[in-house]
Coordinates of C-alpha atoms in Angstrom, one line a residue:
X1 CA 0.0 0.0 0.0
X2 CA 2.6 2.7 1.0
X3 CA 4.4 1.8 -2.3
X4 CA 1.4 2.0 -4.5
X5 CA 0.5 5.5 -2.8
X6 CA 4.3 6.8 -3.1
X7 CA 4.0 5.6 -7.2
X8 CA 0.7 7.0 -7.0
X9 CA 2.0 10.7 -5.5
X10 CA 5.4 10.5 -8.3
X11 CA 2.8 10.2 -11.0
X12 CA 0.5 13.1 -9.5
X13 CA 3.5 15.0 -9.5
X14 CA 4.7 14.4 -12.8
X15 CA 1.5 14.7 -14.0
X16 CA 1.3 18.1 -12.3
X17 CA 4.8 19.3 -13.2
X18 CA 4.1 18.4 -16.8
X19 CA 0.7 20.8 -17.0
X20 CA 3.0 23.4 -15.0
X21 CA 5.3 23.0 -17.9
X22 CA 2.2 22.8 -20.6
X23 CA 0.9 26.1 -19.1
X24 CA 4.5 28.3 -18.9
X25 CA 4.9 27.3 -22.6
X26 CA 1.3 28.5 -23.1
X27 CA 2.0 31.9 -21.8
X28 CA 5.5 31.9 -23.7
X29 CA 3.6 31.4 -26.6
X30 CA 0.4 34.1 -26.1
X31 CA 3.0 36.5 -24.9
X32 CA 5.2 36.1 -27.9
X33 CA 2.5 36.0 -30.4
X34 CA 0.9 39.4 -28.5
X35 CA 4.2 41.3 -28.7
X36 CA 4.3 40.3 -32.4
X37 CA 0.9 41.3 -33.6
X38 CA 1.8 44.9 -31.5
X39 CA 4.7 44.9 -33.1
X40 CA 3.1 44.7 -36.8
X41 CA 0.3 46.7 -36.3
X42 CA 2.4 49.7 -34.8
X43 CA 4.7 49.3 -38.1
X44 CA 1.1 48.9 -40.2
X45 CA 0.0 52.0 -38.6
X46 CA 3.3 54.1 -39.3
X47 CA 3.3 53.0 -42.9
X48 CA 0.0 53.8 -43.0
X49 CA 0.8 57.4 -41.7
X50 CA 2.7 58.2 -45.0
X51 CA -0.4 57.8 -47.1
X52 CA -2.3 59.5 -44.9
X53 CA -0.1 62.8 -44.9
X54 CA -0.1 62.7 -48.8
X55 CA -3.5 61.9 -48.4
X56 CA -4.4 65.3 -46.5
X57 CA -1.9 67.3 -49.0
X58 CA -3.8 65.4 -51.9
X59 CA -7.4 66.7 -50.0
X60 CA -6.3 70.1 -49.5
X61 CA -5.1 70.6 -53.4
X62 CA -8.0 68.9 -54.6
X63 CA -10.2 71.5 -52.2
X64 CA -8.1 74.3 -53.7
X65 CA -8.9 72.9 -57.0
X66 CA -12.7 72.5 -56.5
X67 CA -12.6 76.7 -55.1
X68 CA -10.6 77.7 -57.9
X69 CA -12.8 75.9 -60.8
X70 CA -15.2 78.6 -60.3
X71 CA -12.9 81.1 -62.3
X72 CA -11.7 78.6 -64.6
X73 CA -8.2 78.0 -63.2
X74 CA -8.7 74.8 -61.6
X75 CA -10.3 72.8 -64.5
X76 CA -6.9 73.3 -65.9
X77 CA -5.9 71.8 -62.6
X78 CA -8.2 68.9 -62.6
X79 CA -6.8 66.3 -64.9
X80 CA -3.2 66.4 -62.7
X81 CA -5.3 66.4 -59.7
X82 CA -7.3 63.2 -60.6
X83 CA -4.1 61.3 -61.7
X84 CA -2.4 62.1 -58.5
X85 CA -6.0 61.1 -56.9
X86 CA -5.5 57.3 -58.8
X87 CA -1.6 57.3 -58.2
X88 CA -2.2 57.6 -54.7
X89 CA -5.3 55.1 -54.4
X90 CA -2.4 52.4 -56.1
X91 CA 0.3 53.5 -54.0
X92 CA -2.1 52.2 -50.8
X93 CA -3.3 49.5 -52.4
X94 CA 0.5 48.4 -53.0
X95 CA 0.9 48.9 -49.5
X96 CA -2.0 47.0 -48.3
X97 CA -1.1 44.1 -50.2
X98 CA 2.5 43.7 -48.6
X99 CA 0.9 43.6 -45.2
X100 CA -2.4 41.5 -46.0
X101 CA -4.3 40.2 -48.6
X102 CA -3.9 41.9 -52.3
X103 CA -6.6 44.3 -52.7
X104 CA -7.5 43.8 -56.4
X105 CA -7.7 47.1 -58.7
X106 CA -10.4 47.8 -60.5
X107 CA -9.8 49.3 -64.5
X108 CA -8.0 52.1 -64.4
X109 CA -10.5 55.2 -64.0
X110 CA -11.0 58.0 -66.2
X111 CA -9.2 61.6 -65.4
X112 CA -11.0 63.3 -67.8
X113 CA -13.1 65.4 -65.5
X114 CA -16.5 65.1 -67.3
X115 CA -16.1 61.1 -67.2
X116 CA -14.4 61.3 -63.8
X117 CA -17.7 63.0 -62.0
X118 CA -19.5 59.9 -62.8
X119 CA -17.3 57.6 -62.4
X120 CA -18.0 55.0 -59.7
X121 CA -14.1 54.2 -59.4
X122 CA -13.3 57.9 -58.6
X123 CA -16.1 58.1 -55.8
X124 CA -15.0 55.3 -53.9
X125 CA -11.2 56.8 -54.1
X126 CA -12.4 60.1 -53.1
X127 CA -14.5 58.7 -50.2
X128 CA -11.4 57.1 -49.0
X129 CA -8.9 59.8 -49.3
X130 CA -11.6 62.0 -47.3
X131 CA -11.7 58.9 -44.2
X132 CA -8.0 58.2 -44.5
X133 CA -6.8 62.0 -44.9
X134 CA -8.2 62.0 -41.3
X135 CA -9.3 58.8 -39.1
X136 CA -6.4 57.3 -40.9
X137 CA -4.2 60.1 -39.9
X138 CA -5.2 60.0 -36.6
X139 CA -4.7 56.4 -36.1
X140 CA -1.2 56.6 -38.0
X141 CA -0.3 59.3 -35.5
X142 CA -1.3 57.3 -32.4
X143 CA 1.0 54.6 -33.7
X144 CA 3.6 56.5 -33.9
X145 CA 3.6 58.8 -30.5
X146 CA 2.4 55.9 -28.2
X147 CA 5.4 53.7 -28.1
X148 CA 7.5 56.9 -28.1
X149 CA 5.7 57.5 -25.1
X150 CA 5.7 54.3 -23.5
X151 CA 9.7 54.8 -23.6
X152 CA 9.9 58.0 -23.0
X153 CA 7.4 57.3 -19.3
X154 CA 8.7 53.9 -18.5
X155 CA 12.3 54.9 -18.5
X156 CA 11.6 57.9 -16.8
X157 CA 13.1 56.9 -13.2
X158 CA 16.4 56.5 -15.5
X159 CA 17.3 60.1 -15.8
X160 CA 14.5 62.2 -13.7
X161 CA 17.4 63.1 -11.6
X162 CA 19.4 64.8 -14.5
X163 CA 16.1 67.2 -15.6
X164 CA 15.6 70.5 -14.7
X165 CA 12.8 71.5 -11.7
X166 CA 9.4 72.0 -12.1
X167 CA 9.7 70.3 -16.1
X168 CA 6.9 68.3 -16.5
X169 CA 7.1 64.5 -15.8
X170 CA 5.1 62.6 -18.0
X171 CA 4.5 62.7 -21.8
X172 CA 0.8 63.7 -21.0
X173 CA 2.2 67.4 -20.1
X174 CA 1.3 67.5 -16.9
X175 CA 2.6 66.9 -13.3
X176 CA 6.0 67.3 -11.9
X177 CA 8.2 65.0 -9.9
X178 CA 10.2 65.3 -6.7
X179 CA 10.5 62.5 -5.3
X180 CA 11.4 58.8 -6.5
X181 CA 7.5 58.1 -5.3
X182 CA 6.5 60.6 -8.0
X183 CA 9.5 58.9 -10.5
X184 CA 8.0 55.4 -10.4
X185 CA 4.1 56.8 -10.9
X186 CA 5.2 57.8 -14.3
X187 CA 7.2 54.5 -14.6
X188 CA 3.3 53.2 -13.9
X189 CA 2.0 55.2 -16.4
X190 CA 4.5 54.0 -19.3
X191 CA 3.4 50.5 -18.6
X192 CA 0.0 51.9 -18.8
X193 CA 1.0 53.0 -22.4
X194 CA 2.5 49.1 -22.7
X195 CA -0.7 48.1 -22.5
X196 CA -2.6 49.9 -24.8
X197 CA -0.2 49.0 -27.3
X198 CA -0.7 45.7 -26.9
X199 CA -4.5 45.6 -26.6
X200 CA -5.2 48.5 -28.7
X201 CA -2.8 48.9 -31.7
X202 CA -4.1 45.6 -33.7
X203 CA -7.7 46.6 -34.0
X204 CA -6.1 50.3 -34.9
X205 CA -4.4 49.1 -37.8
X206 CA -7.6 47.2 -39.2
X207 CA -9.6 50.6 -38.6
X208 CA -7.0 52.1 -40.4
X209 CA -7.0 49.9 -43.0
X210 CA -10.6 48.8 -43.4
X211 CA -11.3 51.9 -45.9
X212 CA -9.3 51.2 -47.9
X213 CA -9.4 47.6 -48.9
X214 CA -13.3 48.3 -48.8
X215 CA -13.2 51.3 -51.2
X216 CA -9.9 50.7 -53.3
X217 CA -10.8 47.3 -54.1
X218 CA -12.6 46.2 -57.6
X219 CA -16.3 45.6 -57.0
X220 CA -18.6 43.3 -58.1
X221 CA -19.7 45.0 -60.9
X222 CA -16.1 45.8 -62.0
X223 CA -14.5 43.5 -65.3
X224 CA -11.9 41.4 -63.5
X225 CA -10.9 40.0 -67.1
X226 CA -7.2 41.3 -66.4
X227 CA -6.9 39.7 -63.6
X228 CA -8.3 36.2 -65.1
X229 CA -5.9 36.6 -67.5
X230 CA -3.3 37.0 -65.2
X231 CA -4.4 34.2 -62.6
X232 CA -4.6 31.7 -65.9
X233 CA -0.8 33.0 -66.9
X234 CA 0.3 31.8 -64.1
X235 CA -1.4 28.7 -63.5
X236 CA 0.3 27.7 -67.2
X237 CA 3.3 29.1 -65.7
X238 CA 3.0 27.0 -62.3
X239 CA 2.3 23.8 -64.7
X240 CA 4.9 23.6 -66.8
X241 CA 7.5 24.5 -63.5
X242 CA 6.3 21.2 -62.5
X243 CA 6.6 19.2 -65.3
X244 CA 9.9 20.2 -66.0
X245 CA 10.9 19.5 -62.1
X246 CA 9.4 15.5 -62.8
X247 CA 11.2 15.6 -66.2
X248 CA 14.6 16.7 -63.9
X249 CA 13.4 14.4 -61.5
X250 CA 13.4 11.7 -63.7
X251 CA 16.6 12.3 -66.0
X252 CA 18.2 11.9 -62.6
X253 CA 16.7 8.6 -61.4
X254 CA 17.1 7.1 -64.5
X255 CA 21.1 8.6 -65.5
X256 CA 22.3 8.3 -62.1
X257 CA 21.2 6.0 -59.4
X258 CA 19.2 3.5 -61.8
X259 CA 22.5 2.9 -63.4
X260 CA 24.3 2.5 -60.4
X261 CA 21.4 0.1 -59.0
X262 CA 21.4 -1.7 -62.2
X263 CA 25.7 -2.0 -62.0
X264 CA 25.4 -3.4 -58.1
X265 CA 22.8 -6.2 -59.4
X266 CA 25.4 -7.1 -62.0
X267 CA 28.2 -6.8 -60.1
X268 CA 26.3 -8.9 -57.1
X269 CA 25.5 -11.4 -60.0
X270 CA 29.3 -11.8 -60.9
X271 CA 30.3 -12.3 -57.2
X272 CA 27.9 -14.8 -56.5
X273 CA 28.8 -16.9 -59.3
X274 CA 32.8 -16.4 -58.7
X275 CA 32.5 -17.1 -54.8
X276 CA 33.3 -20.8 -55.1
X277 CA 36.0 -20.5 -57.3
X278 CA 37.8 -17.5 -56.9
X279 CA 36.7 -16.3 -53.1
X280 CA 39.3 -13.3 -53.5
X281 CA 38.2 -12.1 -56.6
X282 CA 34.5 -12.0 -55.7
X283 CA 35.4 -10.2 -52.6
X284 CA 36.4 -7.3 -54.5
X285 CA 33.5 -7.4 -56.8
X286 CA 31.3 -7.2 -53.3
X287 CA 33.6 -4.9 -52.8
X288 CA 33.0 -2.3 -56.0
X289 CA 29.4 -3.8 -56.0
X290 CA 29.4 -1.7 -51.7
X291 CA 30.8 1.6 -53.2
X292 CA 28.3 1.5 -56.2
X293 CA 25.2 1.4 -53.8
X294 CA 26.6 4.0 -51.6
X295 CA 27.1 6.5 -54.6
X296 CA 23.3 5.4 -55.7
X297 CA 22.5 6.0 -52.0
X298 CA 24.1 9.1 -51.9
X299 CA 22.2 10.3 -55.3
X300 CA 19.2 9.2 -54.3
X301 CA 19.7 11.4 -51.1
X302 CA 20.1 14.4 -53.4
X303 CA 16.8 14.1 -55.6
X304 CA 14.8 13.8 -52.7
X305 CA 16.5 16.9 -51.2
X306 CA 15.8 18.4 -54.6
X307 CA 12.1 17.0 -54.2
X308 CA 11.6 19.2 -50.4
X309 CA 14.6 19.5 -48.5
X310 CA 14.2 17.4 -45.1
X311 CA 16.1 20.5 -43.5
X312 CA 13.1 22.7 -43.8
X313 CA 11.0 20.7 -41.4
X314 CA 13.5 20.1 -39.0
X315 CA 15.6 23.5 -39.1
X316 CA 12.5 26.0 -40.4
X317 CA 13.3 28.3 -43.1
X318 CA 15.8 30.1 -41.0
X319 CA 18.1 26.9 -40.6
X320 CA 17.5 25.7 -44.2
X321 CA 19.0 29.4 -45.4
X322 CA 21.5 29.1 -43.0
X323 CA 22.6 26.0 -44.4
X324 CA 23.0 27.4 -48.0
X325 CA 25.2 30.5 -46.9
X326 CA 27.6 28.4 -45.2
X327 CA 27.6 26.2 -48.4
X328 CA 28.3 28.4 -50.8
X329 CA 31.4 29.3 -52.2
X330 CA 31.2 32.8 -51.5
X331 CA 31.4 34.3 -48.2
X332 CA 27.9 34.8 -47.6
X333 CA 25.8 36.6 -44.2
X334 CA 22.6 35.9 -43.7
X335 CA 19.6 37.8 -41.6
X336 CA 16.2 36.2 -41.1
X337 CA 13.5 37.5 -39.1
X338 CA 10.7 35.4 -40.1
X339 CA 8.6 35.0 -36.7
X340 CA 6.0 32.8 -38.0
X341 CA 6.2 29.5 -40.4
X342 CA 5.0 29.7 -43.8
X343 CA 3.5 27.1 -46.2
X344 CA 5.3 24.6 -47.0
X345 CA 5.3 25.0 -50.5
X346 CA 6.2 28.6 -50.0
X347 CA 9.3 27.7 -47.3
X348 CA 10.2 25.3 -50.5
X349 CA 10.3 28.1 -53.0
X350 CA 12.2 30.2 -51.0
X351 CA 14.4 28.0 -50.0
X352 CA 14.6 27.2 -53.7
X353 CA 15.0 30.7 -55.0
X354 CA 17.9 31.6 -52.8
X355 CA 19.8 28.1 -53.8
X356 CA 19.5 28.9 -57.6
X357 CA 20.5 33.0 -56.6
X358 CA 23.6 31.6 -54.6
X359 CA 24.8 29.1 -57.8
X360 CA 24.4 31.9 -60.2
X361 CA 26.8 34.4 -57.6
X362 CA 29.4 31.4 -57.3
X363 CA 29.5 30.9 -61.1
X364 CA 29.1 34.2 -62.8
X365 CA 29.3 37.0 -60.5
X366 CA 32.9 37.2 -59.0
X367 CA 31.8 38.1 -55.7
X368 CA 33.9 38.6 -53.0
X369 CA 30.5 38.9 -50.4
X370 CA 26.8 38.2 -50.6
X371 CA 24.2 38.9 -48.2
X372 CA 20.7 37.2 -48.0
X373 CA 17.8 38.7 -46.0
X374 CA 14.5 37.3 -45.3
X375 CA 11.6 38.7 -43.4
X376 CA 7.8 37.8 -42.8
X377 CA 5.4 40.4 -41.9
X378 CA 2.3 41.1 -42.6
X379 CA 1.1 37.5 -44.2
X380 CA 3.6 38.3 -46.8
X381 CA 7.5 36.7 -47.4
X382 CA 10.4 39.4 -48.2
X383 CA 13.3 37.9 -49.8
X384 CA 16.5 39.5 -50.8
X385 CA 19.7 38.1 -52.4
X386 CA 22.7 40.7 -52.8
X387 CA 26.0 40.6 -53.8
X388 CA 28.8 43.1 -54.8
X389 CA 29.9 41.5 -57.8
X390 CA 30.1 42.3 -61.4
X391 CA 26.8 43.2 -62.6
X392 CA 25.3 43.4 -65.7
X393 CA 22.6 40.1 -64.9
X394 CA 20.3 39.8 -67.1
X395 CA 16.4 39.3 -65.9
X396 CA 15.1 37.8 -68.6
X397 CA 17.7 35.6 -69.6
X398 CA 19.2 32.6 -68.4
X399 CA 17.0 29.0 -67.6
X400 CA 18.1 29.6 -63.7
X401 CA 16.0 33.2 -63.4
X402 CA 13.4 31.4 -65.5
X403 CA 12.6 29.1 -63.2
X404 CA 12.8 31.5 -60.1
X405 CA 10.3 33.3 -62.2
X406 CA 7.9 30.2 -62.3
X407 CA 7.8 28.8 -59.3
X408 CA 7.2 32.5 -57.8
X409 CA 4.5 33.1 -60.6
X410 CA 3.0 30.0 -58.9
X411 CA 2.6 31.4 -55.5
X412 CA 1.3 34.7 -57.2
X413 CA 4.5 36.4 -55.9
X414 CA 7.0 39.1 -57.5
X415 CA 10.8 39.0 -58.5
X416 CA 12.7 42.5 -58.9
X417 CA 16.3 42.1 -60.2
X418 CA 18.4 45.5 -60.2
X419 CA 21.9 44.8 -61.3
X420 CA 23.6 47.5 -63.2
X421 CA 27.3 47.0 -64.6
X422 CA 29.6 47.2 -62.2
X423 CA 26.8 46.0 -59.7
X424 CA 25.6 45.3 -57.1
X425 CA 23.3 43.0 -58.1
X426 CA 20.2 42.9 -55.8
X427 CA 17.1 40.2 -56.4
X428 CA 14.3 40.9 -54.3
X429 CA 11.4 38.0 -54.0
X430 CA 8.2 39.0 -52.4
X431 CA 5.7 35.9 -51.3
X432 CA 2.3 35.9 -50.1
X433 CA 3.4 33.2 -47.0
X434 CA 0.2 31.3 -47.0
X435 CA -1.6 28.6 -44.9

């Protein structure tokens, strides 16, 4: 009995310590996930800011325009003021795109003024340059001041001591401190600020955002032709990158390690036939028969890392990218911020894209350093492959950027090469990260 009830307590306990260990992991995992959706929405809402200003400029020369079309001067101003109108509208949509879902255009709206007045396209913009030229200023400024606030407060007790008397104590502008008392209330008040920004700033962003994927996108009624096209472009684009990956696939099955297979069976065949009569010679056929099915091994090993590299689910993308720079032949540093995992498929691309950038640097670029930088934010995957090399890379040549060019197309991505003679040469690869 007292053995049964001391087994009985150790497996309580462990049972215990394990949902002690269940529930801290828990909380790692809420309090990391918090702090990154803060962080986001607080560089959501400062992006957002941007637009916004140009949005109240835009408002106020569009105003001017309207006042000044009464003595004829601002219907000379109109058609600049519409296309700066629809400029603007795409510059938000670009932006709303790298930090969500794509908001899809509509056609491209008239800035003639007599079509533009009833033009459903150029009311919605209007509508939203009127919300975002202020709620989404207003939002954009609040993400900006509050964790300059929060700092500023929290760290207060740091350096009240160095401030000159009767200055005022928090960022609030008012109340003076005195006394270390007085120094740790506005401590108190910065992690007040803390926690708004961590409760808050998410829902901000969306308010800040809502607008415009509401008014800026296409509507039902709107010809999405284009972007059928587009969608169907790729889909050929994303078929025949796979057929051409079996057809690779299967050149090197069949070329490399079904030959070798096919040279241990013969090689197996010979020895058993010479083992009674000529034990030494069928050793070493066993012998050349063992280092045949290694190298077929060994081949085999690289298709399927070819196929998904196994490193990506055990290392993440981070590891797998790792892996690459400290293969290459050029010195190569690496940065990845990437808080989240992507699709697989995507992780594969990437991984993918920057192994078929790194060949082309070791073979044609003459490098002496190369730099690859990832990050994931916003639902969306950053690449970007530099290296101070020659130049002069051509983006629509060579089967290598082809194929980055398809399998990207596939994920509905983007591939920007800049690499002027005498370089740098800079390939930028921006994924939607998926599900």
């Amino acid at each position: 009995m007292t053995a049964s009830t001391s087994e009985a307590a150790g497996g309580a306990g462990g049972e215990a310590g394990r949902a002690t260990a269940a529930q801290r992991e828990s909380f790692k995992d809420i309090a990391l996930r918090t702090l990154g959706a803060a962080g986001r929405a607080v560089a959501e809402l400062a992006s957002g800011l941007n637009t916004a200003v140009l949005a109240l400029l835009l408002l106020l020369w569009l105003t001017l325009t309207a006042v000044t079309s009464v003595a004829g001067v601002g219907l000379l101003l109109a058609p600049v003021s519409l296309r700066a109108l629809h400029a603007l509208a795409g510059r938000e949509r670009d932006r709303l795109a790298r930090r969500g879902p794509e908001v899809v255009a509509p056609q491209p709206p008239p800035t003639r003024l007599r079509a533009a007045l009833v033009d459903p396209t150029t009311h919605r913009e209007l509508r939203w340059l009127l919300r975002h030229s202020t709620l989404g200023l207003l939002l954009g400024l609040l993400g900006v001041l509050l964790p300059i606030t929060a700092v500023r407060d929290t760290a207060f007790p740091l350096y009240w001591t160095f401030m000159p008397e009767n200055t005022t104590a928090t960022s609030l502008g008012i109340g003076n401190a005195h006394t270390w008392p007085d120094a740790l209330a506005v401590a108190l008040l910065g992690v007040g600020w803390i926690a708004i920004i961590l409760g808050l700033t998410p829902g901000m962003a969306r308010l800040q955002s809502g607008p415009g994927r509401r008014l800026l996108a296409a509507g039902p009624d709107v010809d999405l032709s284009l972007r059928v096209a587009e969608l169907t472009a790729t889909r050929a684009a994303a078929l025949d990158a796979h057929a051409t990956e079996l057809r690779r696939i299967e050149r090197s099955l069949h070329d490399g390690a079904q030959n070798r297979l096919v040279s241990v069976a013969v090689l197996l065949g010979a020895a058993r036939r010479m083992v009674a009569r000529d034990p030494a010679g069928a050793d070493e056929l066993l012998e050349r028969a063992q280092s045949a099915a290694e190298t077929a091994l060994a081949e085999l090993r690289t298709v399927a890392r070819g196929i998904l590299p196994p490193v990506l689910a055990d290392r993440g993308l981070a590891g797998a990218l790792s892996g690459l720079a400290a293969d290459c032949a050029v010195p190569c540093r690496i940065d990845v911020d990437v808080p989240a995992r992507c699709a697989a498929s995507v992780e594969a691309t990437a991984y993918f894209v920057v192994a078929e950038a790194l060949t082309n640097i070791a073979k044609h670029s003459g490098a002496a350093h190369a730099t690859i930088t990832a990050r994931g934010t916003g639902g969306r995957l950053v690449l970007r492959v530099e290296d101070d090399g020659r130049g002069g890379a051509d983006a629509d040549g060579g089967s290598g950027l082809t194929g980055i060019r398809r399998r990207i197309a596939a994920h509905d991505g983007d591939l920007t090469l800049t690499s002027p003679p005498g370089g740098p040469t800079v390939l930028t690869v921006d994924l939607p990260c998926g599900t």
